[in-house]
mmCIF file of C-alpha atoms and ligand atoms in Angstrom:
data_model
loop_
_atom_site.group_PDB
_atom_site.id
_atom_site.type_symbol
_atom_site.label_atom_id
_atom_site.label_comp_id
_atom_site.label_asym_id
_atom_site.label_seq_id
_atom_site.Cartn_x
_atom_site.Cartn_y
_atom_site.Cartn_z
ATOM 1 C CA UNK A 1 -1.485 18.807 -5.061
ATOM 2 C CA UNK A 2 -0.469 16.540 -2.326
ATOM 3 C CA UNK A 3 2.973 15.372 -2.221
ATOM 4 C CA UNK A 4 3.251 11.622 -2.236
ATOM 5 C CA UNK A 5 6.393 9.448 -1.411
ATOM 6 C CA UNK A 6 6.121 5.506 -2.191
ATOM 7 C CA UNK A 7 8.169 2.956 -0.474
ATOM 8 C CA UNK A 8 8.826 -0.223 -2.677
ATOM 9 C CA UNK A 9 10.884 -3.360 -2.711
ATOM 10 C CA UNK A 10 9.614 -5.253 -5.682
ATOM 11 C CA UNK A 11 8.087 -5.118 -9.132
ATOM 12 C CA UNK A 12 6.072 -1.963 -8.488
ATOM 13 C CA UNK A 13 2.720 -2.922 -10.140
ATOM 14 C CA UNK A 14 0.970 -0.865 -7.406
ATOM 15 C CA UNK A 15 3.209 1.772 -7.989
ATOM 16 C CA UNK A 16 2.768 1.935 -11.649
ATOM 17 C CA UNK A 17 -1.030 2.422 -11.237
ATOM 18 C CA UNK A 18 -0.253 5.180 -8.827
ATOM 19 C CA UNK A 19 2.067 6.817 -11.321
ATOM 20 C CA UNK A 20 -0.475 6.404 -14.223
ATOM 21 C CA UNK A 21 -3.173 7.967 -12.270
ATOM 22 C CA UNK A 22 -1.054 10.805 -11.191
ATOM 23 C CA UNK A 23 -0.063 11.337 -14.657
ATOM 24 C CA UNK A 24 -3.584 11.342 -15.805
ATOM 25 C CA UNK A 25 -4.466 13.746 -13.183
ATOM 26 C CA UNK A 26 -7.085 11.675 -11.342
ATOM 27 C CA UNK A 27 -5.003 11.447 -7.961
ATOM 28 C CA UNK A 28 -4.996 15.188 -7.096
ATOM 29 C CA UNK A 29 -1.353 14.017 -6.083
ATOM 30 C CA UNK A 30 1.943 14.168 -7.502
ATOM 31 C CA UNK A 31 4.284 11.343 -6.767
ATOM 32 C CA UNK A 32 7.531 13.062 -5.643
ATOM 33 C CA UNK A 33 9.817 10.149 -4.789
ATOM 34 C CA UNK A 34 10.102 6.516 -4.692
ATOM 35 C CA UNK A 35 12.535 4.967 -2.202
ATOM 36 C CA UNK A 36 13.421 1.138 -2.371
ATOM 37 C CA UNK A 37 15.636 -0.851 0.280
ATOM 38 C CA UNK A 38 16.605 -3.118 -2.843
ATOM 39 C CA UNK A 39 18.625 -1.938 -5.805
ATOM 40 C CA UNK A 40 17.090 -4.510 -8.037
ATOM 41 C CA UNK A 41 13.547 -3.490 -7.405
ATOM 42 C CA UNK A 42 11.937 -2.962 -10.874
ATOM 43 C CA UNK A 43 9.800 -0.503 -9.164
ATOM 44 C CA UNK A 44 12.854 1.915 -9.254
ATOM 45 C CA UNK A 45 13.001 1.650 -12.973
ATOM 46 C CA UNK A 46 9.435 2.475 -13.244
ATOM 47 C CA UNK A 47 9.968 5.616 -11.289
ATOM 48 C CA UNK A 48 12.754 6.713 -13.576
ATOM 49 C CA UNK A 49 10.946 6.168 -16.601
ATOM 50 C CA UNK A 50 8.162 8.363 -15.164
ATOM 51 C CA UNK A 51 10.858 10.890 -14.305
ATOM 52 C CA UNK A 52 10.273 10.592 -10.591
ATOM 53 C CA UNK A 53 13.320 10.645 -8.424
ATOM 54 C CA UNK A 54 14.165 7.039 -7.480
ATOM 55 C CA UNK A 55 16.230 6.396 -4.428
ATOM 56 C CA UNK A 56 17.790 3.475 -3.096
ATOM 57 C CA UNK A 57 18.699 2.728 0.328
ATOM 58 C CA UNK A 58 20.086 -0.860 0.803
ATOM 59 C CA UNK A 59 19.167 -1.989 4.217
ATOM 60 C CA UNK A 60 22.269 -4.302 4.549
ATOM 61 C CA UNK A 61 24.372 -1.052 4.507
ATOM 62 C CA UNK A 62 23.044 -0.362 8.030
ATOM 63 C CA UNK A 63 24.085 -2.558 10.886
ATOM 64 C CA UNK A 64 21.306 -1.682 13.189
ATOM 65 C CA UNK A 65 17.510 -1.758 12.170
ATOM 66 C CA UNK A 66 17.331 1.753 13.915
ATOM 67 C CA UNK A 67 19.949 3.232 11.785
ATOM 68 C CA UNK A 68 18.048 1.923 8.442
ATOM 69 C CA UNK A 69 14.933 3.535 9.949
ATOM 70 C CA UNK A 70 16.416 6.913 10.610
ATOM 71 C CA UNK A 71 18.120 7.063 7.315
ATOM 72 C CA UNK A 72 14.676 6.015 5.422
ATOM 73 C CA UNK A 73 12.757 8.622 7.645
ATOM 74 C CA UNK A 74 15.322 11.395 6.946
ATOM 75 C CA UNK A 75 15.204 10.743 3.069
ATOM 76 C CA UNK A 76 11.626 10.540 3.056
ATOM 77 C CA UNK A 77 11.303 13.890 5.210
ATOM 78 C CA UNK A 78 13.578 15.384 2.795
ATOM 79 C CA UNK A 79 10.838 15.066 0.015
ATOM 80 C CA UNK A 80 8.330 16.954 2.268
ATOM 81 C CA UNK A 81 5.322 14.272 1.777
ATOM 82 C CA UNK A 82 1.717 14.689 2.715
ATOM 83 C CA UNK A 83 1.368 10.914 2.329
ATOM 84 C CA UNK A 84 3.797 8.169 2.325
ATOM 85 C CA UNK A 85 2.510 4.838 0.826
ATOM 86 C CA UNK A 86 4.070 1.481 1.249
ATOM 87 C CA UNK A 87 3.608 -0.406 -2.072
ATOM 88 C CA UNK A 88 5.158 -3.847 -1.742
ATOM 89 C CA UNK A 89 7.754 -2.462 0.803
ATOM 90 C CA UNK A 90 9.049 -5.501 2.627
ATOM 91 C CA UNK A 91 10.959 -4.150 5.709
ATOM 92 C CA UNK A 92 9.205 -3.952 9.015
ATOM 93 C CA UNK A 93 9.555 -0.410 10.197
ATOM 94 C CA UNK A 94 10.100 0.630 13.835
ATOM 95 C CA UNK A 95 8.139 2.864 15.895
ATOM 96 C CA UNK A 96 10.291 5.862 15.534
ATOM 97 C CA UNK A 97 9.807 5.881 11.737
ATOM 98 C CA UNK A 98 6.053 5.060 12.132
ATOM 99 C CA UNK A 99 5.590 8.088 14.610
ATOM 100 C CA UNK A 100 6.990 10.538 12.234
ATOM 101 C CA UNK A 101 4.491 9.862 9.561
ATOM 102 C CA UNK A 102 1.551 8.699 11.883
ATOM 103 C CA UNK A 103 -1.769 9.225 10.329
ATOM 104 C CA UNK A 104 -0.466 9.913 6.902
ATOM 105 C CA UNK A 105 1.058 6.491 5.782
ATOM 106 C CA UNK A 106 -0.824 3.612 4.077
ATOM 107 C CA UNK A 107 -0.270 0.040 3.132
ATOM 108 C CA UNK A 108 -1.716 -2.342 0.508
ATOM 109 C CA UNK A 109 -1.919 -5.968 2.001
ATOM 110 C CA UNK A 110 -2.756 -8.902 -0.142
ATOM 111 C CA UNK A 111 -5.348 -10.417 2.271
ATOM 112 C CA UNK A 112 -8.674 -9.784 3.855
ATOM 113 C CA UNK A 113 -7.309 -8.493 7.092
ATOM 114 C CA UNK A 114 -7.402 -9.201 9.793
ATOM 115 C CA UNK A 115 -7.200 -12.691 8.178
ATOM 116 C CA UNK A 116 -3.681 -13.555 7.059
ATOM 117 C CA UNK A 117 -1.273 -10.727 8.115
ATOM 118 C CA UNK A 118 2.293 -11.441 7.077
ATOM 119 C CA UNK A 119 3.806 -13.337 4.256
ATOM 120 C CA UNK A 120 2.665 -16.127 1.735
ATOM 121 C CA UNK A 121 -1.116 -14.919 1.903
ATOM 122 C CA UNK A 122 -2.256 -16.648 -1.404
ATOM 123 C CA UNK A 123 -0.704 -19.960 -0.102
ATOM 124 C CA UNK A 124 -2.390 -19.619 3.223
ATOM 125 C CA UNK A 125 -5.745 -18.837 1.708
ATOM 126 C CA UNK A 126 -5.534 -22.391 -0.250
ATOM 127 C CA UNK A 127 -4.109 -24.167 2.637
ATOM 128 C CA UNK A 128 -6.849 -22.835 4.955
ATOM 129 C CA UNK A 129 -9.561 -23.595 2.277
ATOM 130 C CA UNK A 130 -10.981 -20.064 2.463
ATOM 131 C CA UNK A 131 -13.851 -19.471 0.285
ATOM 132 C CA UNK A 132 -12.834 -15.776 -0.281
ATOM 133 C CA UNK A 133 -9.657 -13.969 -0.920
ATOM 134 C CA UNK A 134 -9.019 -10.292 -1.165
ATOM 135 C CA UNK A 135 -6.809 -7.267 -0.572
ATOM 136 C CA UNK A 136 -6.746 -4.445 2.143
ATOM 137 C CA UNK A 137 -5.639 -0.914 1.978
ATOM 138 C CA UNK A 138 -5.017 0.248 5.751
ATOM 139 C CA UNK A 139 -3.437 3.132 7.802
ATOM 140 C CA UNK A 140 0.046 1.846 8.947
ATOM 141 C CA UNK A 141 0.448 1.693 12.965
ATOM 142 C CA UNK A 142 3.264 -0.303 14.711
ATOM 143 C CA UNK A 143 1.134 -3.581 14.781
ATOM 144 C CA UNK A 144 2.238 -5.310 11.571
ATOM 145 C CA UNK A 145 -0.655 -5.241 8.982
ATOM 146 C CA UNK A 146 -2.844 -4.397 11.983
ATOM 147 C CA UNK A 147 -3.610 -0.809 11.323
ATOM 148 C CA UNK A 148 -7.127 0.499 10.898
ATOM 149 C CA UNK A 149 -8.683 -0.770 7.578
ATOM 150 C CA UNK A 150 -9.765 1.862 4.782
ATOM 151 C CA UNK A 151 -11.008 -0.336 1.894
ATOM 152 C CA UNK A 152 -11.163 -3.991 1.106
ATOM 153 C CA UNK A 153 -12.020 -5.820 -2.205
ATOM 154 C CA UNK A 154 -12.598 -9.403 -2.470
ATOM 155 C CA UNK A 155 -13.799 -12.270 -4.707
ATOM 156 C CA UNK A 156 -14.528 -16.070 -4.303
ATOM 157 C CA UNK A 157 -11.684 -18.351 -4.624
ATOM 158 C CA UNK A 158 -12.168 -19.993 -8.009
ATOM 159 C CA UNK A 159 -11.799 -23.834 -7.998
ATOM 160 C CA UNK A 160 -8.562 -25.054 -9.353
ATOM 161 C CA UNK A 161 -6.659 -21.805 -8.766
ATOM 162 C CA UNK A 162 -3.082 -21.894 -7.820
ATOM 163 C CA UNK A 163 -1.371 -19.337 -5.459
ATOM 164 C CA UNK A 164 0.097 -17.829 -8.417
ATOM 165 C CA UNK A 165 -3.230 -17.389 -10.162
ATOM 166 C CA UNK A 166 -4.792 -16.167 -7.049
ATOM 167 C CA UNK A 167 -1.933 -13.489 -6.755
ATOM 168 C CA UNK A 168 -2.503 -12.355 -10.275
ATOM 169 C CA UNK A 169 -6.147 -12.031 -10.031
ATOM 170 C CA UNK A 170 -5.865 -10.234 -6.754
ATOM 171 C CA UNK A 171 -3.496 -7.831 -8.283
ATOM 172 C CA UNK A 172 -5.523 -6.969 -11.400
ATOM 173 C CA UNK A 173 -9.008 -7.188 -10.220
ATOM 174 C CA UNK A 174 -8.560 -5.625 -6.793
ATOM 175 C CA UNK A 175 -5.230 -4.037 -5.705
ATOM 176 C CA UNK A 176 -4.886 -1.783 -8.749
ATOM 177 C CA UNK A 177 -8.233 -0.398 -8.137
ATOM 178 C CA UNK A 178 -8.430 0.054 -4.501
ATOM 179 C CA UNK A 179 -4.969 1.548 -3.761
ATOM 180 C CA UNK A 180 -5.310 4.669 -6.128
ATOM 181 C CA UNK A 181 -8.892 5.137 -5.065
ATOM 182 C CA UNK A 182 -7.611 5.218 -1.376
ATOM 183 C CA UNK A 183 -5.019 7.589 -2.195
ATOM 184 C CA UNK A 184 -7.454 9.899 -4.177
ATOM 185 C CA UNK A 185 -9.549 9.876 -1.120
ATOM 186 C CA UNK A 186 -6.844 10.791 1.145
ATOM 187 C CA UNK A 187 -5.529 13.421 -1.261
ATOM 188 C CA UNK A 188 -8.771 15.178 -1.479
ATOM 189 C CA UNK A 189 -8.947 15.247 2.435
ATOM 190 C CA UNK A 190 -11.916 12.696 2.482
ATOM 191 C CA UNK A 191 -9.836 10.169 4.559
ATOM 192 C CA UNK A 192 -8.071 10.498 7.983
ATOM 193 C CA UNK A 193 -7.233 8.956 10.941
ATOM 194 C CA UNK A 194 -8.732 9.980 14.215
ATOM 195 C CA UNK A 195 -8.429 8.439 17.838
ATOM 196 C CA UNK A 196 -7.264 5.271 15.959
ATOM 197 C CA UNK A 197 -10.430 5.221 13.749
ATOM 198 C CA UNK A 198 -10.928 5.867 9.982
ATOM 199 C CA UNK A 199 -12.886 8.955 9.211
ATOM 200 C CA UNK A 200 -14.351 8.986 5.833
ATOM 201 C CA UNK A 201 -15.990 12.141 4.768
ATOM 202 C CA UNK A 202 -16.187 13.332 8.371
ATOM 203 C CA UNK A 203 -17.789 10.120 9.669
ATOM 204 C CA UNK A 204 -15.958 7.037 11.421
ATOM 205 C CA UNK A 205 -16.277 3.966 9.676
ATOM 206 C CA UNK A 206 -17.524 0.823 11.375
ATOM 207 C CA UNK A 207 -16.364 -1.352 8.677
ATOM 208 C CA UNK A 208 -13.868 -0.860 5.755
ATOM 209 C CA UNK A 209 -15.110 0.486 2.375
ATOM 210 C CA UNK A 210 -15.555 -2.032 -0.268
ATOM 211 C CA UNK A 211 -15.474 -2.314 -4.311
ATOM 212 C CA UNK A 212 -19.104 -0.839 -4.277
ATOM 213 C CA UNK A 213 -17.545 2.473 -2.906
ATOM 214 C CA UNK A 214 -15.085 2.778 -5.837
ATOM 215 C CA UNK A 215 -15.493 5.954 -8.004
ATOM 216 C CA UNK A 216 -14.756 6.570 -11.762
ATOM 217 C CA UNK A 217 -12.054 5.890 -12.817
ATOM 218 C CA UNK A 218 -11.186 3.604 -10.254
ATOM 219 C CA UNK A 219 -14.039 1.025 -10.732
HETATM 220 C C1 LIG B 301 1.342 -6.825 -3.624
HETATM 221 O O1 LIG B 301 0.769 -7.937 -3.612
HETATM 222 C C2 LIG B 301 1.114 -5.856 -2.389
HETATM 223 O O2 LIG B 301 -0.306 -6.244 -1.961
HETATM 224 C C3 LIG B 301 1.979 -6.362 -1.274
HETATM 225 O O3 LIG B 301 3.200 -6.782 -2.109
HETATM 226 C C4 LIG B 301 2.729 -6.970 -3.548
HETATM 227 C C5 LIG B 301 3.638 -5.896 -4.277
HETATM 228 O O4 LIG B 301 3.742 -5.836 -5.534
HETATM 229 N N1 LIG B 301 2.137 -5.632 -0.326
HETATM 230 P P1 LIG B 301 4.084 -4.839 -6.585
HETATM 231 O O5 LIG B 301 5.565 -4.457 -6.128
HETATM 232 O O6 LIG B 301 3.128 -3.681 -6.453
HETATM 233 O O7 LIG B 301 4.060 -5.120 -8.009
#
């Protein structure tokens, strides 16, 4: 069983999907801790309900960004994770943190990276008149939302959809499927980062995997 630590800041729907799969035995991983920089993150409550240690490190308690990074890295290290996941974690982490967990840290981002890194992705898709929207699971590197991409899921932007409707569609149809799948692959040792490229089942990926690559029960 691989040990997974999840970093959160918000509602934790991605976390919930991971907790559910871990409980069902479909991840070959156990979630050993959930850490939030916000005390009011509902994700912490989800962790407690699942009897997973829920830890809050309020970033405002640390005057310097580097101090927060160090405290978070120490708290994560204490849980001895094989994998560190960002799931709606809304703080930018410094190089010192990222180097400690290089090659074993994943993030999910609500856009078809490299399109729309950063915030407000659903609004920006509408503002740009994009025909497609999607989400990306990628390895975390110092470049914000710029690490090697593992899997993307996408759909055509429906007419008349608001940003809120797009966000909901993306969460339910894409995010809650591709993140647990990527974690399952990683936990099984089928996924790795080598020389800055994603290796999947021993072969470097030229392009991210897609919804067609999803396996049961993540389909
Ligand atoms: C998701 O849209 C995720 O892609 C983004 O932040 C949101 C987190 O939502 N990084 P939740 O906390 O998993 O509900």
